CSV table of C-alpha atoms in Angstrom, one decimal:
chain,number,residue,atom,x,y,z
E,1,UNK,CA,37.2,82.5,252.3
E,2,UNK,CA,37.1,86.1,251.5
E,3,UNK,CA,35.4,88.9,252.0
E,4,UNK,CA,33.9,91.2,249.2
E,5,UNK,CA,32.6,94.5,249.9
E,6,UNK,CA,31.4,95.9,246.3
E,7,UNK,CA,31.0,99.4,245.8
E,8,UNK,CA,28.7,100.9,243.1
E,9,UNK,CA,29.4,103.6,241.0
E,10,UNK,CA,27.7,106.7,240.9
E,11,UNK,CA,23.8,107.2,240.1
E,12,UNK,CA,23.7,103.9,241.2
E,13,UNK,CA,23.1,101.4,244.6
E,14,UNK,CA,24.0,98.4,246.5
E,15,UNK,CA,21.6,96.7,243.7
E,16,UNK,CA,23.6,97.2,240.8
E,17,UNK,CA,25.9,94.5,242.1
E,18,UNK,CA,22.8,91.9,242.4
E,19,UNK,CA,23.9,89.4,239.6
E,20,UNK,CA,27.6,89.1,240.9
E,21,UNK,CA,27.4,89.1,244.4
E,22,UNK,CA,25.6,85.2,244.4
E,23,UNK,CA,28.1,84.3,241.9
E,24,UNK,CA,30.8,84.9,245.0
E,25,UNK,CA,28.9,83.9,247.5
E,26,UNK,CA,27.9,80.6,246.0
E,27,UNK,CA,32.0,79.5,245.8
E,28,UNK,CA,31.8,80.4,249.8
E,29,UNK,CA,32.8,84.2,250.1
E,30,UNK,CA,30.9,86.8,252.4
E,31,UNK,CA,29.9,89.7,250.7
E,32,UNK,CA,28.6,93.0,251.3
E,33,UNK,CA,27.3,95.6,249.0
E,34,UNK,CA,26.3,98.9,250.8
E,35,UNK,CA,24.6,101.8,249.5
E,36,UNK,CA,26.3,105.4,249.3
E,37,UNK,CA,24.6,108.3,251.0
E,38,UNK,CA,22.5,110.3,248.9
E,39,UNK,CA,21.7,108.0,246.4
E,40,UNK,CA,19.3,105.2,245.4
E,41,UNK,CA,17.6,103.5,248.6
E,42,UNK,CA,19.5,106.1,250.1
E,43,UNK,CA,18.1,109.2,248.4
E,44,UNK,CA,16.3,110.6,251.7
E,45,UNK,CA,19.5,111.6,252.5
E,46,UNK,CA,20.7,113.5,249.3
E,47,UNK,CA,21.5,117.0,250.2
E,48,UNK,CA,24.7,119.5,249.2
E,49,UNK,CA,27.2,118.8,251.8
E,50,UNK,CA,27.3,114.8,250.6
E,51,UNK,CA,31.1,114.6,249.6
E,52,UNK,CA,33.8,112.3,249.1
E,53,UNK,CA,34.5,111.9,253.0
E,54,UNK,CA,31.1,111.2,253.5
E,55,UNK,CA,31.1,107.9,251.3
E,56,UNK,CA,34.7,106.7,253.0
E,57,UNK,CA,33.5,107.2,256.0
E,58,UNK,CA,30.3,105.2,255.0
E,59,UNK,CA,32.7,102.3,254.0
E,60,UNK,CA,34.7,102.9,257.5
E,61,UNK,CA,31.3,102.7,259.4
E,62,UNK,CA,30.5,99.4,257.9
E,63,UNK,CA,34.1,97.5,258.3
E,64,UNK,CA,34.4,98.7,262.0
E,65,UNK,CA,30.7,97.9,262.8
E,66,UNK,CA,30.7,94.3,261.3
E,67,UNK,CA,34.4,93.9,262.5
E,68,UNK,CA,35.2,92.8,259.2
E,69,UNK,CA,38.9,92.4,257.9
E,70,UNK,CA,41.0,90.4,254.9
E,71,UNK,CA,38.6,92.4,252.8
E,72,UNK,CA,38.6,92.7,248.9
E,73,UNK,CA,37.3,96.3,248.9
E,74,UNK,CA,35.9,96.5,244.9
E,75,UNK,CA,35.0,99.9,243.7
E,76,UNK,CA,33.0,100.5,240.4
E,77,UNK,CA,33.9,104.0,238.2
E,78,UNK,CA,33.5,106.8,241.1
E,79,UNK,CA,34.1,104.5,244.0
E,80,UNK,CA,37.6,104.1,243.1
E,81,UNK,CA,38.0,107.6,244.8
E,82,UNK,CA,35.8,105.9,248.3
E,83,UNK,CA,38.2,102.5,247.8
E,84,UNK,CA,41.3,104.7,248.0
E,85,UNK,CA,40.2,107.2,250.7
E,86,UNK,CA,38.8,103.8,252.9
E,87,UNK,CA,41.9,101.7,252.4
E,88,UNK,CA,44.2,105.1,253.5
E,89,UNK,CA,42.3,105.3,256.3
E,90,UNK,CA,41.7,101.8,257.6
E,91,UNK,CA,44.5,99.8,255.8
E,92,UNK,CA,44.6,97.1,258.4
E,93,UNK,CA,41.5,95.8,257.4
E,94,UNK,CA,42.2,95.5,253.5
E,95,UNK,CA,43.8,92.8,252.3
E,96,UNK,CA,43.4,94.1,248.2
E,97,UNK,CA,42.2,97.1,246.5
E,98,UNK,CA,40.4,96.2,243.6
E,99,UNK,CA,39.4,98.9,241.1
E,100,UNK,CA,37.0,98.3,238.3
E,101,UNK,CA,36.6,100.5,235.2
E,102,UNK,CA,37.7,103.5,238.4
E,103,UNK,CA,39.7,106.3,238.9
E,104,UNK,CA,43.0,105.7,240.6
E,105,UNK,CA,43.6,108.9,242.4
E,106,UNK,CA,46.5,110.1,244.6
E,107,UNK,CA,46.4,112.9,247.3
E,108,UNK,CA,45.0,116.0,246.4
E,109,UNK,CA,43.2,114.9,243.2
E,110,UNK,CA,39.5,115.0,242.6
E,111,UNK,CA,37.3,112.9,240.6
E,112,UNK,CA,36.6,115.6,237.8
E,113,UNK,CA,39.8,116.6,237.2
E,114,UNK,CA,40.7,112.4,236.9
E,115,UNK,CA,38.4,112.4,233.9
E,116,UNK,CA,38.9,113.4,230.5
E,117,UNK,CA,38.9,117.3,229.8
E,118,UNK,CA,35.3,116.9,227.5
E,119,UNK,CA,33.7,114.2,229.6
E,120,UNK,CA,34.3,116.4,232.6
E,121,UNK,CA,33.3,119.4,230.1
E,122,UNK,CA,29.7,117.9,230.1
E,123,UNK,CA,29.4,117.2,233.7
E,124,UNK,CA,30.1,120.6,234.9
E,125,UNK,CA,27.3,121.5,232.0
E,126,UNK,CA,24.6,119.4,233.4
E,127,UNK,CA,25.4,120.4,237.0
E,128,UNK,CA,25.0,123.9,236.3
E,129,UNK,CA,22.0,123.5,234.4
E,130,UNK,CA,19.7,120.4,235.2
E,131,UNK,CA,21.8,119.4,238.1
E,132,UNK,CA,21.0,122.8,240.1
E,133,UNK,CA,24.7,123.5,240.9
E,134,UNK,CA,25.3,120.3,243.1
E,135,UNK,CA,24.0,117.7,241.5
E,136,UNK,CA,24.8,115.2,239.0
E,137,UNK,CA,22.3,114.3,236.6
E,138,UNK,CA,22.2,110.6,235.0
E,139,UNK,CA,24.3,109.8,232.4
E,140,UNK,CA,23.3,108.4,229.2
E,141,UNK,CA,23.8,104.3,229.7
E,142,UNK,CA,24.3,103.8,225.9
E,143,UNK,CA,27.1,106.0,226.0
E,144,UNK,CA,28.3,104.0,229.0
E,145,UNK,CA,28.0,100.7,226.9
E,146,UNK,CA,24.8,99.2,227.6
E,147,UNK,CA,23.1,98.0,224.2
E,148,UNK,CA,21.0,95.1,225.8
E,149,UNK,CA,17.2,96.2,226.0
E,150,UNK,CA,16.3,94.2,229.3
E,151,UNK,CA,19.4,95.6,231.1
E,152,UNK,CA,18.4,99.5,229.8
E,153,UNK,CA,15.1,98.3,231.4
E,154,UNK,CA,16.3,97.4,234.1
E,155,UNK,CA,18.8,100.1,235.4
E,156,UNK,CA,16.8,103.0,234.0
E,157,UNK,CA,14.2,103.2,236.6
E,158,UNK,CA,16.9,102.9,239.1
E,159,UNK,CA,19.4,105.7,238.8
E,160,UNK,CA,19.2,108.1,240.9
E,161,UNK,CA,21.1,112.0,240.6
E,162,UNK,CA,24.4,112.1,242.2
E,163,UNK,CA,26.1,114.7,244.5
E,164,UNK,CA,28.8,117.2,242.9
E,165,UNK,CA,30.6,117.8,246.0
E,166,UNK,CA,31.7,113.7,245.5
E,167,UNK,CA,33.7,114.7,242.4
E,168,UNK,CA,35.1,118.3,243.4
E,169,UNK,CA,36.5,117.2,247.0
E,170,UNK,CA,40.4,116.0,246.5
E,171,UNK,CA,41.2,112.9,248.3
E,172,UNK,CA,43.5,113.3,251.1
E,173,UNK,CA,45.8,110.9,252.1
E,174,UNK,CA,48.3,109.6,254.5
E,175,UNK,CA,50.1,107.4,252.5
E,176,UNK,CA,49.4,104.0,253.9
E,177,UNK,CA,50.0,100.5,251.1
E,178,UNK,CA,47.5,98.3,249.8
E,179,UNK,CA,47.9,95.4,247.7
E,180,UNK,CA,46.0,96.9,244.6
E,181,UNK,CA,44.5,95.3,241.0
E,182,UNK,CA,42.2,96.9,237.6
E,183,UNK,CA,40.1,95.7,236.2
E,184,UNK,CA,39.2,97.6,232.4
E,185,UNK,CA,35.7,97.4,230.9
E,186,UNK,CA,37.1,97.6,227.2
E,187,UNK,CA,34.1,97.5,224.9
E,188,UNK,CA,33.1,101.1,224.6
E,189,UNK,CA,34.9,104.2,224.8
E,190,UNK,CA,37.0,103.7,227.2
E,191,UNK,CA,37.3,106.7,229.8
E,192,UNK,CA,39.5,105.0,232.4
E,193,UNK,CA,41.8,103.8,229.7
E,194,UNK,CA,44.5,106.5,231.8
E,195,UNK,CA,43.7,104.9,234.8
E,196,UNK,CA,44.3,101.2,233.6
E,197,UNK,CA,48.0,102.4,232.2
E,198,UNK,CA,48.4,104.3,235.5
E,199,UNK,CA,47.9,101.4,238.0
E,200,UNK,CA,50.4,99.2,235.2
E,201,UNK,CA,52.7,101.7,236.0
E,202,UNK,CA,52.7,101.1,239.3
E,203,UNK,CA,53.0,97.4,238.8
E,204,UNK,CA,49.3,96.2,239.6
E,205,UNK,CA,47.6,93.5,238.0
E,206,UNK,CA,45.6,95.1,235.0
E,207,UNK,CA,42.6,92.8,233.5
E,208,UNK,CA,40.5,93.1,231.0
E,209,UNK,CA,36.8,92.0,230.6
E,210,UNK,CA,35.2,92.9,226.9
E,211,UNK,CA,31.5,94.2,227.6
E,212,UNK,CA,30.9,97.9,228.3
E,213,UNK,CA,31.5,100.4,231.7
E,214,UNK,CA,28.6,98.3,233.6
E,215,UNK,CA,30.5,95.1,233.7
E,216,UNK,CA,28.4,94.0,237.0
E,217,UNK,CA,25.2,94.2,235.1
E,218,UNK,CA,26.6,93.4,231.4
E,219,UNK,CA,29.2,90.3,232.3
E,220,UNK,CA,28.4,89.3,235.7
E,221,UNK,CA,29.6,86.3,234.9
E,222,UNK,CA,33.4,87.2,233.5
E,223,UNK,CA,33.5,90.0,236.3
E,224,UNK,CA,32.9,87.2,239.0
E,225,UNK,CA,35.4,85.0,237.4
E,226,UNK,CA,38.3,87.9,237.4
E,227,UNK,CA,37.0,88.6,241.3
E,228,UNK,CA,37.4,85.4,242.5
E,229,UNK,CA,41.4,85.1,240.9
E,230,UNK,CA,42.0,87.9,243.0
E,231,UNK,CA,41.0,86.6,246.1
């Protein structure tokens, strides 16, 4: 059996992966599915200097303190950035990178310049205004595909501001291999469309799943399914 650590995305938490994670564990897999620093149940800790580093190194913490390896390391939008930076620097324990509806970024690049020029346009507007300078405030979920009432119910409440410095630092890597797959979200307006052709270039499985960015919340079901064929 494998095991899952699920990554949320950001302005989300461990939570948002609530309807999946039973779906693996109930065919036998372990599965893990931490919080970031700085967000959600994890908002006490929210202050300027939460970057990048500090969310690999969150993911680094866990792996080495549960001893875990053979891990499908599955990162959700932003936390493509945290799957790449963890599997650089603890490859050994990664047995598959899995990146859903994520950046794919290579040394030196930064979430906001991964994202397309007016989408990144209206982050650094809401940082500098509501955001304060470091923060990011909540995006809209209809824009991100989310039509159902009950799920706008229920990840509304939830979504917490998310910390700039986490989409300004530049990944730096070593250069260290892991067996990698995406997964595209292609029912909305597909932002990480670039992303999808750029890990097909590199000759990684590409999926598809039709429901919006929030495929944990949206298609639990078809998310699980495309999981569990990669494990």
């Amino acid at each position: 059996m494998s095991v899952f650590v699920l990554l949320h995305g950001a302005w989300h938490g461990g939570w948002a992966w609530q309807r999946v994670a039973p779906l693996l564990r109930a065919e036998g897999h372990e599965v893990y599915a931490p919080t970031l620093t700085g967000v959600s149940d994890r908002a006490h800790l929210l202050n300027p200097s939460v970057g990048l580093s500090t969310h690999v190194q969150d993911v680094v913490a866990l792996l080495e303190a549960h001893d875990l390896e053979d891990v499908v390391l599955v990162g959700h939008s932003y936390a493509g950035q945290v799957v790449t930076g963890v599997a650089d620097r603890v490859p050994s324990r990664i047995a598959r990178r899995v990146y859903l509806d994520a950046f794919v970024g290579d040394d030196g690049e930064a979430a906001i310049d991964l994202l397309p020029e007016t989408v990144a346009g209206h982050y650094r507007e809401s940082v500098a205004g509501p955001g304060f300078g470091w923060l990011i405030p909540v995006r809209s979920l209809t824009v991100l595909g989310v039509t159902e009432q009950a799920d706008l119910d229920w990840l509304t409440p939830r979504l917490t501001p998310h910390p700039w410095l986490t989409y300004t630092e530049p990944l730096r890597l070593q250069g260290s291999e892991v067996p990698a797959a995406f997964i595209e979200c292609v029912d909305w307006m597909r932002v990480f469309r670039p992303h999808a052709e750029r890990a097909a270039a590199r000759g990684w499985p590409v999926h598809e799943v039709a429901t919006g960015h929030e495929a944990m919340v949206t298609a639990p079901k078809e998310l699980a399914d495309v999981l569990l064929t990669l494990a």
